[in-house]
Coordinates of C-alpha atoms in Angstrom, one line a residue:
I9 CA 0.0 0.0 0.0
N10 CA 1.2 3.5 -0.9
T11 CA -0.3 6.0 1.5
Y12 CA 1.3 9.3 0.3
P13 CA 0.0 11.3 3.2
T14 CA -2.0 14.5 2.8
V15 CA -1.2 17.4 5.1
L16 CA -3.5 20.4 5.1
R17 CA -3.8 23.6 7.1
L18 CA -7.4 23.8 8.3
N19 CA -9.4 27.0 8.4
N20 CA -9.0 27.2 12.2
G21 CA -5.2 27.0 11.9
D22 CA -4.7 23.4 13.0
L23 CA -3.1 20.8 10.7
I24 CA -4.7 17.7 9.5
K25 CA -3.0 14.7 7.8
T26 CA -3.9 11.2 6.6
A27 CA -2.2 8.1 7.6
V28 CA -2.8 4.3 7.8
S29 CA -4.1 3.0 11.2
G30 CA -5.1 -0.6 11.2
E31 CA -7.4 -1.4 8.3
Y32 CA -8.2 2.3 7.5
I33 CA -6.9 5.5 6.1
C34 CA -7.5 7.8 9.0
S35 CA -7.2 11.5 9.8
F36 CA -5.0 13.0 12.5
T37 CA -5.0 16.6 13.7
S38 CA -2.4 18.8 15.4
S39 CA -2.8 22.1 17.1
D40 CA 0.9 22.7 17.7
D41 CA 2.2 22.7 14.1
G42 CA 2.9 19.0 13.9
K43 CA 4.7 18.4 17.2
T44 CA 1.9 16.2 18.5
W45 CA -1.1 14.5 16.7
T46 CA -4.5 13.4 17.8
K47 CA -6.3 10.6 15.9
G48 CA -9.5 11.7 14.2
G49 CA -11.9 9.5 12.3
N50 CA -11.6 6.5 10.0
I51 CA -11.9 7.7 6.4
A52 CA -11.6 4.8 4.0
I53 CA -10.6 1.1 4.0
K54 CA -7.0 0.5 2.9
T55 CA -8.0 -2.7 1.0
Y56 CA -11.0 -2.5 -1.3
K57 CA -12.8 -5.9 -1.7
G58 CA -14.6 -6.4 -4.9
T59 CA -17.7 -8.5 -5.4
D60 CA -15.6 -10.7 -7.6
G61 CA -13.4 -11.6 -4.7
K62 CA -10.4 -9.6 -5.9
T63 CA -8.9 -6.7 -4.0
A64 CA -7.4 -3.3 -4.8
G65 CA -5.1 -1.3 -2.5
A66 CA -5.4 2.3 -1.4
G67 CA -2.9 4.8 -2.7
N68 CA -2.8 8.4 -3.6
M69 CA -0.3 10.7 -5.3
N70 CA -0.3 14.4 -4.3
D71 CA -2.6 16.2 -2.0
K72 CA -6.2 14.9 -2.1
M73 CA -7.8 16.7 0.8
F74 CA -9.6 20.1 0.5
Q75 CA -11.5 22.3 2.8
S76 CA -14.2 24.8 1.8
K77 CA -13.4 28.4 3.0
N78 CA -17.2 29.1 3.1
T79 CA -18.7 26.0 4.8
G80 CA -15.7 24.5 6.4
R81 CA -16.6 21.1 5.0
L82 CA -13.6 18.8 4.4
F83 CA -13.4 16.6 1.3
Y84 CA -11.1 13.7 0.6
S85 CA -10.7 11.5 -2.5
Q86 CA -9.4 8.0 -2.0
N87 CA -7.8 6.2 -4.9
Y88 CA -7.8 2.4 -5.3
E89 CA -5.5 0.6 -7.7
S90 CA -5.0 -3.0 -8.9
A91 CA -2.5 -3.1 -11.7
K92 CA -2.3 -6.8 -12.2
E93 CA -6.0 -7.6 -12.7
P94 CA -9.2 -5.5 -12.7
V95 CA -11.4 -5.6 -9.6
D96 CA -15.1 -5.7 -10.6
G97 CA -13.8 -4.7 -14.1
R98 CA -11.8 -1.7 -12.8
H99 CA -8.0 -1.2 -12.4
V100 CA -8.1 2.3 -10.9
F101 CA -11.1 4.0 -9.3
C102 CA -12.0 6.5 -6.6
E103 CA -14.4 6.9 -3.6
Y104 CA -15.2 10.3 -2.0
F105 CA -15.7 11.4 1.6
W106 CA -16.6 14.5 3.5
S107 CA -16.4 15.8 7.1
D108 CA -18.1 18.6 8.9
D109 CA -16.1 18.4 12.2
N110 CA -12.5 18.9 11.0
G111 CA -11.9 15.2 10.4
M112 CA -13.3 13.7 13.6
T113 CA -16.0 11.8 11.6
W114 CA -16.3 11.1 7.9
T115 CA -19.3 10.3 5.6
Q116 CA -18.9 8.6 2.2
A117 CA -20.5 10.3 -0.8
E118 CA -23.4 8.5 -2.5
T119 CA -21.6 8.7 -5.9
K120 CA -18.5 6.8 -6.8
S121 CA -16.2 7.4 -9.7
W122 CA -17.5 4.5 -11.8
T123 CA -21.1 5.8 -11.5
F124 CA -20.4 9.3 -12.9
G125 CA -22.6 9.8 -15.9
G126 CA -20.6 9.4 -19.1
N127 CA -17.9 7.4 -17.3
N128 CA -19.5 4.0 -17.9
S129 CA -17.4 3.0 -21.0
N130 CA -14.2 1.0 -20.9
D131 CA -12.4 4.1 -19.9
V132 CA -13.8 3.6 -16.4
K133 CA -11.2 0.9 -15.9
W134 CA -8.6 3.7 -15.5
F135 CA -9.9 6.6 -13.5
G136 CA -8.2 7.7 -10.3
E137 CA -6.5 10.2 -8.1
C138 CA -9.2 12.9 -8.2
K139 CA -9.2 16.3 -6.4
I140 CA -12.3 18.2 -5.2
L141 CA -12.3 22.0 -5.4
E142 CA -14.9 24.7 -4.7
C143 CA -16.2 27.2 -7.3
A144 CA -17.2 30.8 -6.6
D145 CA -20.9 30.0 -6.6
G146 CA -20.4 27.3 -3.9
S147 CA -20.7 24.3 -6.2
L148 CA -17.9 21.7 -6.2
R149 CA -15.9 20.2 -9.0
C150 CA -14.1 16.8 -8.8
Y151 CA -11.2 17.1 -11.2
N152 CA -9.4 14.1 -12.7
S153 CA -6.5 13.6 -15.2
W154 CA -5.5 10.0 -14.4
N155 CA -7.8 8.5 -17.0
D156 CA -7.9 7.2 -20.5
Y157 CA -9.8 10.1 -22.1
G158 CA -6.6 11.9 -23.1
C159 CA -7.6 15.1 -21.3
A160 CA -8.7 16.5 -17.9
V161 CA -12.3 15.9 -16.9
Y162 CA -14.5 17.0 -14.0
S163 CA -17.8 16.3 -12.4
E164 CA -20.0 18.8 -10.6
S165 CA -21.8 18.6 -7.2
F166 CA -24.5 21.0 -6.1
D167 CA -25.3 19.4 -2.8
G168 CA -22.0 19.7 -0.9
G169 CA -20.4 16.6 -2.4
V170 CA -23.1 14.2 -1.5
T171 CA -23.8 13.3 -5.1
W172 CA -22.0 14.0 -8.4
G173 CA -23.1 14.6 -11.9
G174 CA -21.8 13.6 -15.3
L175 CA -18.3 14.0 -16.7
I176 CA -17.4 17.2 -18.5
K177 CA -14.3 16.9 -20.7
Q178 CA -11.7 19.6 -21.2
P179 CA -9.9 18.7 -24.4
E180 CA -7.7 21.8 -24.2
L181 CA -6.1 20.3 -21.1
I182 CA -4.3 17.4 -22.8
C183 CA -2.9 14.9 -20.4
A184 CA -1.4 11.5 -20.2
R185 CA -2.4 9.0 -17.5
S186 CA -1.0 11.0 -14.5
S187 CA -2.2 12.9 -11.5
M188 CA -2.6 16.7 -11.3
Q189 CA -2.0 19.1 -8.4
F190 CA -3.9 22.2 -7.3
F191 CA -2.9 25.0 -5.0
R192 CA -5.3 27.7 -3.7
D193 CA -3.8 31.2 -4.0
P194 CA -3.5 32.5 -0.4
Y195 CA -3.0 36.0 -1.6
G196 CA -5.9 36.1 -4.1
D197 CA -8.9 38.4 -3.7
N198 CA -11.2 35.5 -3.4
A199 CA -11.2 31.9 -2.0
T200 CA -11.5 30.2 -5.4
T201 CA -8.4 31.3 -7.3
Y202 CA -6.3 28.1 -8.0
Y203 CA -3.2 27.1 -9.7
M204 CA -3.0 23.7 -11.5
V205 CA 0.1 21.7 -12.4
W206 CA -0.4 18.7 -14.7
V207 CA 1.4 16.6 -17.2
Y208 CA 0.7 18.2 -20.6
S209 CA 1.4 15.2 -22.8
T210 CA -0.5 13.4 -25.5
P211 CA -1.0 9.8 -24.4
T212 CA -0.2 8.5 -27.9
A213 CA 3.0 10.6 -28.3
V214 CA 5.2 7.6 -27.6
A215 CA 2.4 5.0 -27.9
S216 CA 2.0 4.9 -24.2
P217 CA -0.8 6.3 -21.9
M218 CA 2.0 6.8 -19.3
N219 CA 3.9 9.4 -21.4
R220 CA 5.0 12.1 -19.0
S221 CA 7.3 14.4 -21.0
R222 CA 6.4 17.9 -19.7
L223 CA 4.6 19.8 -17.0
S224 CA 2.3 22.8 -17.5
L225 CA 0.9 25.5 -15.2
A226 CA -2.6 27.1 -15.4

């Protein structure tokens, strides 16, 4: 299992991080800048068990936790991956979680990545490492670049991340099968100015969906 911990500064100034504890990916908080940590809630299981009896391990690249500046709701995207054989027909997929008490308890969203409208083709076998962001109107977007569409895509939520709609493709944001990273501008004049770094590479450039030849900033 690759945990790749997330560390985030909460709206109240505390830190929150993710780490493995027993059978779960859990949250831990610190009010002294990381000197000591207190265990919060269990977020996601570290080993996904498919209905076909196969399993997929939890693992994330880059920061996958986000907190709304307006509502304080925390969001977390958990990636599961099984490279050798698909689990329920999927190699890479995501589940989504939210917390309204700074990570002490977590609730799983009703929608999972393979149930996004428009994500029901063979492409759903490779769809992982999503990141949730908040828009200026309070809606949410779940961005993804680790897929087989050849471009970044996103899904929208208008109920605080409980349910998610169909995929919207952004063909101008060409990408290979690789994660993206977002940073919120702490000096911006609003809470929804972001910077995105992603792998701007055509998947077929070297006949490989894993081509990662250059980074771009938006």
